[in-house]
Amino acid sequence: MQKGQAAGCFGKTLAEQGVVMQAIADSRMEIEQARLLTLKAAAMMDQVGNKAARAEIAMIKVIAPNMCCRVIDRAVQIFGAAGVTEDGGLAHGWAWSRALRLADGPDEVHQMSIAKLELRKYD
């Protein structure tokens, strides 16, 4: 954020550019959505157990790493070539968030579980 507020372009700081403001807003909303789903999954695990919270657990395993990749990708886009250097940490963060999408099975495995659990509600 400090770099975005310091750099200038067309008489405005980078953070004041409309497209950058939109990226910041989108990122904040996605982070909040993932945070709330994580809290819901944790509360369900505490209240009704892991088995009953399977869908929410699977959802967060897909949503959180994907959100992280998108947020970091937006930051890389904003900072351009500086975003992919090892100096800022964005490239490293993106690599780790991408690896998380595979750590406990690929997204598609979790999505299949979510769909099966959802369809069982209507049997």
CSV table of N, CA and C in Angstrom, one decimal:
chain,number,residue,atom,x,y,z
A,1,MET,N,0.8,-1.2,0.0
A,1,MET,CA,0.0,0.0,0.0
A,1,MET,C,0.9,1.3,0.0
A,2,GLN,N,2.0,1.2,0.7
A,2,GLN,CA,2.8,2.4,0.8
A,2,GLN,C,3.4,2.8,-0.6
A,3,LYS,N,3.8,1.8,-1.4
A,3,LYS,CA,4.3,2.0,-2.7
A,3,LYS,C,3.2,2.6,-3.6
A,4,GLY,N,2.0,2.1,-3.5
A,4,GLY,CA,0.9,2.6,-4.3
A,4,GLY,C,0.5,4.0,-3.9
A,5,GLN,N,0.8,4.4,-2.7
A,5,GLN,CA,0.5,5.8,-2.3
A,5,GLN,C,1.6,6.8,-2.7
A,6,ALA,N,2.8,6.2,-2.9
A,6,ALA,CA,3.9,7.1,-3.2
A,6,ALA,C,4.1,7.3,-4.7
A,7,ALA,N,3.9,6.3,-5.5
A,7,ALA,CA,4.2,6.4,-6.9
A,7,ALA,C,3.1,7.3,-7.6
A,8,GLY,N,3.5,8.0,-8.6
A,8,GLY,CA,2.6,8.9,-9.3
A,8,GLY,C,2.4,8.6,-10.8
A,9,CYS,N,1.3,8.9,-11.3
A,9,CYS,CA,1.0,8.7,-12.7
A,9,CYS,C,-0.2,9.6,-13.1
A,10,PHE,N,-0.1,10.5,-14.1
A,10,PHE,CA,-1.1,11.4,-14.5
A,10,PHE,C,-1.6,12.3,-13.4
A,11,GLY,N,-0.7,12.7,-12.5
A,11,GLY,CA,-1.0,13.7,-11.5
A,11,GLY,C,-1.7,13.0,-10.2
A,12,LYS,N,-1.8,11.7,-10.2
A,12,LYS,CA,-2.4,11.0,-9.1
A,12,LYS,C,-1.4,10.0,-8.6
A,13,THR,N,-1.5,9.6,-7.3
A,13,THR,CA,-0.8,8.4,-6.9
A,13,THR,C,-1.3,7.2,-7.5
A,14,LEU,N,-0.6,6.1,-7.5
A,14,LEU,CA,-1.0,4.9,-8.1
A,14,LEU,C,-2.3,4.4,-7.4
A,15,ALA,N,-2.4,4.6,-6.1
A,15,ALA,CA,-3.6,4.1,-5.3
A,15,ALA,C,-4.8,4.9,-5.7
A,16,GLU,N,-4.6,6.1,-6.2
A,16,GLU,CA,-5.8,7.0,-6.6
A,16,GLU,C,-6.3,6.7,-8.0
A,17,GLN,N,-5.6,5.9,-8.8
A,17,GLN,CA,-6.1,5.5,-10.1
A,17,GLN,C,-7.3,4.7,-10.0
A,18,GLY,N,-8.3,4.9,-10.8
A,18,GLY,CA,-9.6,4.2,-10.8
A,18,GLY,C,-9.5,2.7,-10.8
A,19,VAL,N,-8.7,2.2,-11.8
A,19,VAL,CA,-8.5,0.8,-11.9
A,19,VAL,C,-7.9,0.1,-10.7
A,20,VAL,N,-7.0,0.9,-10.1
A,20,VAL,CA,-6.3,0.4,-8.9
A,20,VAL,C,-7.3,0.4,-7.7
A,21,MET,N,-8.1,1.4,-7.6
A,21,MET,CA,-9.1,1.5,-6.5
A,21,MET,C,-10.1,0.3,-6.7
A,22,GLN,N,-10.4,0.0,-7.9
A,22,GLN,CA,-11.3,-1.1,-8.1
A,22,GLN,C,-10.7,-2.4,-7.7
A,23,ALA,N,-9.4,-2.6,-8.0
A,23,ALA,CA,-8.7,-3.8,-7.6
A,23,ALA,C,-8.6,-3.9,-6.1
A,24,ILE,N,-8.4,-2.8,-5.4
A,24,ILE,CA,-8.3,-2.8,-4.0
A,24,ILE,C,-9.7,-3.2,-3.4
A,25,ALA,N,-10.7,-2.6,-3.9
A,25,ALA,CA,-12.1,-2.9,-3.4
A,25,ALA,C,-12.4,-4.4,-3.7
A,26,ASP,N,-12.1,-4.9,-4.9
A,26,ASP,CA,-12.4,-6.3,-5.2
A,26,ASP,C,-11.6,-7.2,-4.2
A,27,SER,N,-10.4,-6.9,-4.0
A,27,SER,CA,-9.6,-7.7,-3.1
A,27,SER,C,-10.1,-7.7,-1.7
A,28,ARG,N,-10.5,-6.5,-1.2
A,28,ARG,CA,-11.0,-6.4,0.2
A,28,ARG,C,-12.3,-7.2,0.3
A,29,MET,N,-13.2,-7.2,-0.7
A,29,MET,CA,-14.4,-7.9,-0.7
A,29,MET,C,-14.2,-9.4,-0.7
A,30,GLU,N,-13.3,-9.9,-1.5
A,30,GLU,CA,-13.0,-11.3,-1.6
A,30,GLU,C,-12.3,-11.8,-0.3
A,31,ILE,N,-11.4,-11.0,0.2
A,31,ILE,CA,-10.8,-11.4,1.5
A,31,ILE,C,-11.9,-11.6,2.6
A,32,GLU,N,-12.8,-10.6,2.6
A,32,GLU,CA,-13.8,-10.6,3.7
A,32,GLU,C,-14.7,-11.8,3.5
A,33,GLN,N,-15.1,-12.2,2.2
A,33,GLN,CA,-15.9,-13.3,2.0
A,33,GLN,C,-15.2,-14.6,2.4
A,34,ALA,N,-14.0,-14.8,2.1
A,34,ALA,CA,-13.2,-15.9,2.5
A,34,ALA,C,-13.1,-16.0,4.0
A,35,ARG,N,-12.9,-14.9,4.7
A,35,ARG,CA,-12.7,-14.8,6.1
A,35,ARG,C,-14.0,-15.3,6.8
A,36,LEU,N,-15.2,-14.8,6.3
A,36,LEU,CA,-16.5,-15.1,6.9
A,36,LEU,C,-16.8,-16.6,6.7
A,37,LEU,N,-16.5,-17.2,5.5
A,37,LEU,CA,-16.7,-18.6,5.3
A,37,LEU,C,-15.8,-19.4,6.2
A,38,THR,N,-14.6,-19.0,6.4
A,38,THR,CA,-13.7,-19.6,7.3
A,38,THR,C,-14.2,-19.6,8.7
A,39,LEU,N,-14.7,-18.5,9.2
A,39,LEU,CA,-15.3,-18.4,10.5
A,39,LEU,C,-16.6,-19.3,10.6
A,40,LYS,N,-17.4,-19.3,9.6
A,40,LYS,CA,-18.6,-20.2,9.6
A,40,LYS,C,-18.1,-21.7,9.7
A,41,ALA,N,-17.2,-22.1,8.9
A,41,ALA,CA,-16.7,-23.5,8.9
A,41,ALA,C,-16.1,-23.8,10.3
A,42,ALA,N,-15.4,-22.9,10.9
A,42,ALA,CA,-14.8,-23.1,12.2
A,42,ALA,C,-15.9,-23.2,13.3
A,43,ALA,N,-16.9,-22.4,13.2
A,43,ALA,CA,-18.0,-22.4,14.2
A,43,ALA,C,-18.8,-23.7,14.0
A,44,MET,N,-19.0,-24.1,12.8
A,44,MET,CA,-19.7,-25.4,12.6
A,44,MET,C,-18.9,-26.6,13.1
A,45,MET,N,-17.6,-26.6,12.9
A,45,MET,CA,-16.8,-27.6,13.4
A,45,MET,C,-16.9,-27.7,14.9
A,46,ASP,N,-16.9,-26.6,15.6
A,46,ASP,CA,-17.0,-26.5,17.1
A,46,ASP,C,-18.4,-26.9,17.5
A,47,GLN,N,-19.5,-26.5,16.8
A,47,GLN,CA,-20.8,-26.7,17.3
A,47,GLN,C,-21.4,-28.1,16.9
A,48,VAL,N,-21.2,-28.5,15.6
A,48,VAL,CA,-21.8,-29.8,15.2
A,48,VAL,C,-20.8,-30.8,14.7
A,49,GLY,N,-19.6,-30.5,14.7
A,49,GLY,CA,-18.5,-31.5,14.4
A,49,GLY,C,-18.1,-31.4,12.9
A,50,ASN,N,-16.9,-32.0,12.7
A,50,ASN,CA,-16.3,-31.9,11.4
A,50,ASN,C,-17.1,-32.6,10.3
A,51,LYS,N,-17.8,-33.7,10.6
A,51,LYS,CA,-18.6,-34.4,9.6
A,51,LYS,C,-19.7,-33.5,9.1
A,52,ALA,N,-20.4,-32.8,9.9
A,52,ALA,CA,-21.5,-31.9,9.5
A,52,ALA,C,-21.0,-30.7,8.8
A,53,ALA,N,-19.7,-30.3,9.0
A,53,ALA,CA,-19.1,-29.1,8.4
A,53,ALA,C,-18.3,-29.5,7.2
A,54,ARG,N,-18.5,-30.7,6.6
A,54,ARG,CA,-17.7,-31.1,5.5
A,54,ARG,C,-17.8,-30.2,4.3
A,55,ALA,N,-19.0,-29.8,4.0
A,55,ALA,CA,-19.2,-28.9,2.8
A,55,ALA,C,-18.4,-27.6,3.0
A,56,GLU,N,-18.6,-27.0,4.2
A,56,GLU,CA,-18.0,-25.7,4.4
A,56,GLU,C,-16.4,-25.8,4.4
A,57,ILE,N,-15.9,-26.9,5.0
A,57,ILE,CA,-14.5,-27.2,5.0
A,57,ILE,C,-14.0,-27.3,3.6
A,58,ALA,N,-14.7,-28.1,2.7
A,58,ALA,CA,-14.3,-28.2,1.3
A,58,ALA,C,-14.4,-26.9,0.6
A,59,MET,N,-15.4,-26.1,0.9
A,59,MET,CA,-15.5,-24.8,0.2
A,59,MET,C,-14.3,-23.9,0.5
A,60,ILE,N,-14.0,-23.8,1.8
A,60,ILE,CA,-12.9,-22.9,2.1
A,60,ILE,C,-11.5,-23.4,1.6
A,61,LYS,N,-11.4,-24.7,1.4
A,61,LYS,CA,-10.2,-25.3,0.8
A,61,LYS,C,-10.1,-24.9,-0.7
A,62,VAL,N,-11.2,-24.6,-1.3
A,62,VAL,CA,-11.2,-24.1,-2.7
A,62,VAL,C,-11.1,-22.5,-2.7
A,63,ILE,N,-11.9,-21.9,-1.9
A,63,ILE,CA,-12.1,-20.5,-2.0
A,63,ILE,C,-10.8,-19.7,-1.5
A,64,ALA,N,-10.3,-20.1,-0.3
A,64,ALA,CA,-9.2,-19.3,0.2
A,64,ALA,C,-7.9,-19.2,-0.7
A,65,PRO,N,-7.4,-20.4,-1.1
A,65,PRO,CA,-6.2,-20.3,-2.0
A,65,PRO,C,-6.5,-19.6,-3.3
A,66,ASN,N,-7.7,-19.8,-3.9
A,66,ASN,CA,-8.1,-19.1,-5.1
A,66,ASN,C,-8.1,-17.6,-4.9
A,67,MET,N,-8.7,-17.2,-3.8
A,67,MET,CA,-8.8,-15.8,-3.5
A,67,MET,C,-7.4,-15.2,-3.3
A,68,CYS,N,-6.6,-15.9,-2.6
A,68,CYS,CA,-5.2,-15.4,-2.4
A,68,CYS,C,-4.5,-15.2,-3.7
A,69,CYS,N,-4.6,-16.2,-4.6
A,69,CYS,CA,-4.0,-16.0,-6.0
A,69,CYS,C,-4.5,-14.8,-6.7
A,70,ARG,N,-5.8,-14.6,-6.6
A,70,ARG,CA,-6.4,-13.4,-7.4
A,70,ARG,C,-5.9,-12.1,-6.7
A,71,VAL,N,-5.9,-12.0,-5.4
A,71,VAL,CA,-5.5,-10.8,-4.8
A,71,VAL,C,-4.0,-10.5,-5.1
A,72,ILE,N,-3.2,-11.5,-5.0
A,72,ILE,CA,-1.7,-11.3,-5.3
A,72,ILE,C,-1.6,-11.0,-6.8
A,73,ASP,N,-2.3,-11.6,-7.7
A,73,ASP,CA,-2.2,-11.4,-9.1
A,73,ASP,C,-2.6,-9.9,-9.4
A,74,ARG,N,-3.6,-9.4,-8.7
A,74,ARG,CA,-4.0,-8.0,-8.9
A,74,ARG,C,-2.8,-7.1,-8.5
A,75,ALA,N,-2.2,-7.4,-7.4
A,75,ALA,CA,-1.1,-6.6,-6.9
A,75,ALA,C,0.1,-6.6,-7.9
A,76,VAL,N,0.4,-7.8,-8.4
A,76,VAL,CA,1.4,-7.9,-9.4
A,76,VAL,C,1.1,-7.1,-10.6
A,77,GLN,N,-0.2,-7.1,-11.1
A,77,GLN,CA,-0.6,-6.3,-12.2
A,77,GLN,C,-0.4,-4.8,-12.0
A,78,ILE,N,-0.7,-4.4,-10.8
A,78,ILE,CA,-0.6,-3.0,-10.4
A,78,ILE,C,0.9,-2.5,-10.4
A,79,PHE,N,1.7,-3.4,-9.9
A,79,PHE,CA,3.1,-3.0,-9.7
A,79,PHE,C,4.0,-3.4,-11.0
A,80,GLY,N,3.4,-4.0,-11.9
A,80,GLY,CA,4.1,-4.3,-13.2
A,80,GLY,C,5.3,-5.2,-12.9
A,81,ALA,N,6.4,-5.0,-13.6
A,81,ALA,CA,7.6,-5.8,-13.5
A,81,ALA,C,8.1,-5.9,-12.1
A,82,ALA,N,7.9,-4.8,-11.3
A,82,ALA,CA,8.4,-4.9,-9.9
A,82,ALA,C,7.6,-5.9,-9.1
A,83,GLY,N,6.4,-6.2,-9.6
A,83,GLY,CA,5.6,-7.2,-8.9
A,83,GLY,C,6.1,-8.6,-9.0
A,84,VAL,N,6.9,-8.9,-10.0
A,84,VAL,CA,7.4,-10.3,-10.2
A,84,VAL,C,8.8,-10.5,-9.7
A,85,THR,N,9.4,-9.5,-9.1
A,85,THR,CA,10.8,-9.6,-8.6
A,85,THR,C,10.7,-10.3,-7.2
A,86,GLU,N,11.8,-10.8,-6.8
A,86,GLU,CA,11.9,-11.4,-5.4
A,86,GLU,C,12.0,-10.3,-4.3
A,87,ASP,N,12.1,-9.1,-4.7
A,87,ASP,CA,12.3,-8.0,-3.7
A,87,ASP,C,11.0,-7.8,-2.9
A,88,GLY,N,9.9,-7.8,-3.6
A,88,GLY,CA,8.6,-7.4,-2.9
A,88,GLY,C,7.9,-8.6,-2.3
A,89,GLY,N,8.2,-9.8,-2.6
A,89,GLY,CA,7.5,-10.9,-2.0
A,89,GLY,C,6.3,-11.4,-2.7
A,90,LEU,N,5.8,-10.7,-3.7
A,90,LEU,CA,4.5,-11.0,-4.4
A,90,LEU,C,4.7,-12.4,-5.1
A,91,ALA,N,5.8,-12.5,-5.8
A,91,ALA,CA,6.1,-13.7,-6.6
A,91,ALA,C,6.1,-14.9,-5.7
A,92,HIS,N,6.8,-14.8,-4.6
A,92,HIS,CA,6.9,-15.9,-3.6
A,92,HIS,C,5.5,-16.2,-3.0
A,93,GLY,N,4.7,-15.2,-2.7
A,93,GLY,CA,3.4,-15.4,-2.1
A,93,GLY,C,2.5,-16.0,-3.1
A,94,TRP,N,2.6,-15.6,-4.4
A,94,TRP,CA,1.7,-16.3,-5.4
A,94,TRP,C,2.1,-17.7,-5.5
A,95,ALA,N,3.4,-18.1,-5.6
A,95,ALA,CA,3.8,-19.5,-5.7
A,95,ALA,C,3.2,-20.3,-4.6
A,96,TRP,N,3.3,-19.8,-3.3
A,96,TRP,CA,2.8,-20.6,-2.2
A,96,TRP,C,1.3,-20.7,-2.2
A,97,SER,N,0.6,-19.6,-2.6
A,97,SER,CA,-0.9,-19.7,-2.6
A,97,SER,C,-1.3,-20.6,-3.7
A,98,ARG,N,-0.6,-20.7,-4.8
A,98,ARG,CA,-0.9,-21.6,-5.9
A,98,ARG,C,-0.7,-23.0,-5.4
A,99,ALA,N,0.4,-23.3,-4.7
A,99,ALA,CA,0.7,-24.6,-4.2
A,99,ALA,C,-0.4,-25.1,-3.2
A,100,LEU,N,-1.0,-24.1,-2.5
A,100,LEU,CA,-2.0,-24.5,-1.5
A,100,LEU,C,-3.3,-25.1,-2.2
A,101,ARG,N,-3.4,-24.7,-3.5
A,101,ARG,CA,-4.6,-25.2,-4.3
A,101,ARG,C,-4.4,-26.7,-4.5
A,102,LEU,N,-3.2,-27.2,-4.3
A,102,LEU,CA,-3.0,-28.6,-4.6
A,102,LEU,C,-2.7,-29.4,-3.3
A,103,ALA,N,-2.4,-28.7,-2.2
A,103,ALA,CA,-1.9,-29.3,-1.0
A,103,ALA,C,-2.8,-30.4,-0.4
A,104,ASP,N,-4.1,-30.1,-0.4
A,104,ASP,CA,-5.0,-31.1,0.2
A,104,ASP,C,-5.9,-31.7,-0.9
A,105,GLY,N,-5.4,-31.8,-2.1
A,105,GLY,CA,-6.1,-32.2,-3.2
A,105,GLY,C,-6.5,-31.1,-4.1
A,106,PRO,N,-6.6,-31.3,-5.4
A,106,PRO,CA,-7.0,-30.2,-6.4
A,106,PRO,C,-8.4,-29.7,-6.1
A,107,ASP,N,-8.6,-28.5,-6.6
A,107,ASP,CA,-9.9,-27.8,-6.4
A,107,ASP,C,-11.0,-28.7,-6.9
A,108,GLU,N,-10.8,-29.4,-8.0
A,108,GLU,CA,-11.9,-30.2,-8.6
A,108,GLU,C,-12.4,-31.3,-7.6
A,109,VAL,N,-11.5,-31.9,-6.8
A,109,VAL,CA,-11.9,-32.9,-5.9
A,109,VAL,C,-12.8,-32.3,-4.8
A,110,HIS,N,-12.4,-31.2,-4.3
A,110,HIS,CA,-13.3,-30.5,-3.3
A,110,HIS,C,-14.6,-30.1,-3.9
A,111,GLN,N,-14.6,-29.6,-5.1
A,111,GLN,CA,-15.8,-29.2,-5.8
A,111,GLN,C,-16.8,-30.4,-6.0
A,112,MET,N,-16.2,-31.5,-6.3
A,112,MET,CA,-17.0,-32.7,-6.4
A,112,MET,C,-17.7,-33.1,-5.1
A,113,SER,N,-16.9,-33.0,-4.0
A,113,SER,CA,-17.5,-33.3,-2.7
A,113,SER,C,-18.6,-32.3,-2.3
A,114,ILE,N,-18.4,-31.0,-2.6
A,114,ILE,CA,-19.4,-30.0,-2.4
A,114,ILE,C,-20.6,-30.3,-3.1
A,115,ALA,N,-20.5,-30.6,-4.4
A,115,ALA,CA,-21.7,-30.9,-5.2
A,115,ALA,C,-22.4,-32.1,-4.7
A,116,LYS,N,-21.7,-33.2,-4.4
A,116,LYS,CA,-22.4,-34.4,-3.9
A,116,LYS,C,-23.1,-34.1,-2.6
A,117,LEU,N,-22.5,-33.4,-1.7
A,117,LEU,CA,-23.2,-33.0,-0.4
A,117,LEU,C,-24.4,-32.2,-0.7
A,118,GLU,N,-24.3,-31.3,-1.6
A,118,GLU,CA,-25.4,-30.4,-2.0
A,118,GLU,C,-26.6,-31.2,-2.6
A,119,LEU,N,-26.2,-32.1,-3.5
A,119,LEU,CA,-27.3,-32.9,-4.1
A,119,LEU,C,-28.0,-33.9,-3.2
A,120,ARG,N,-27.2,-34.3,-2.1
A,120,ARG,CA,-27.9,-35.2,-1.1
A,120,ARG,C,-29.0,-34.5,-0.4
A,121,LYS,N,-28.9,-33.2,-0.3
A,121,LYS,CA,-30.0,-32.5,0.4
A,121,LYS,C,-31.3,-32.7,-0.3
A,122,TYR,N,-31.3,-33.0,-1.6
A,122,TYR,CA,-32.6,-33.1,-2.4
A,122,TYR,C,-33.0,-34.5,-2.7
A,123,ASP,N,-32.3,-35.5,-2.1
A,123,ASP,CA,-32.7,-36.9,-2.3
A,123,ASP,C,-33.9,-37.3,-1.5
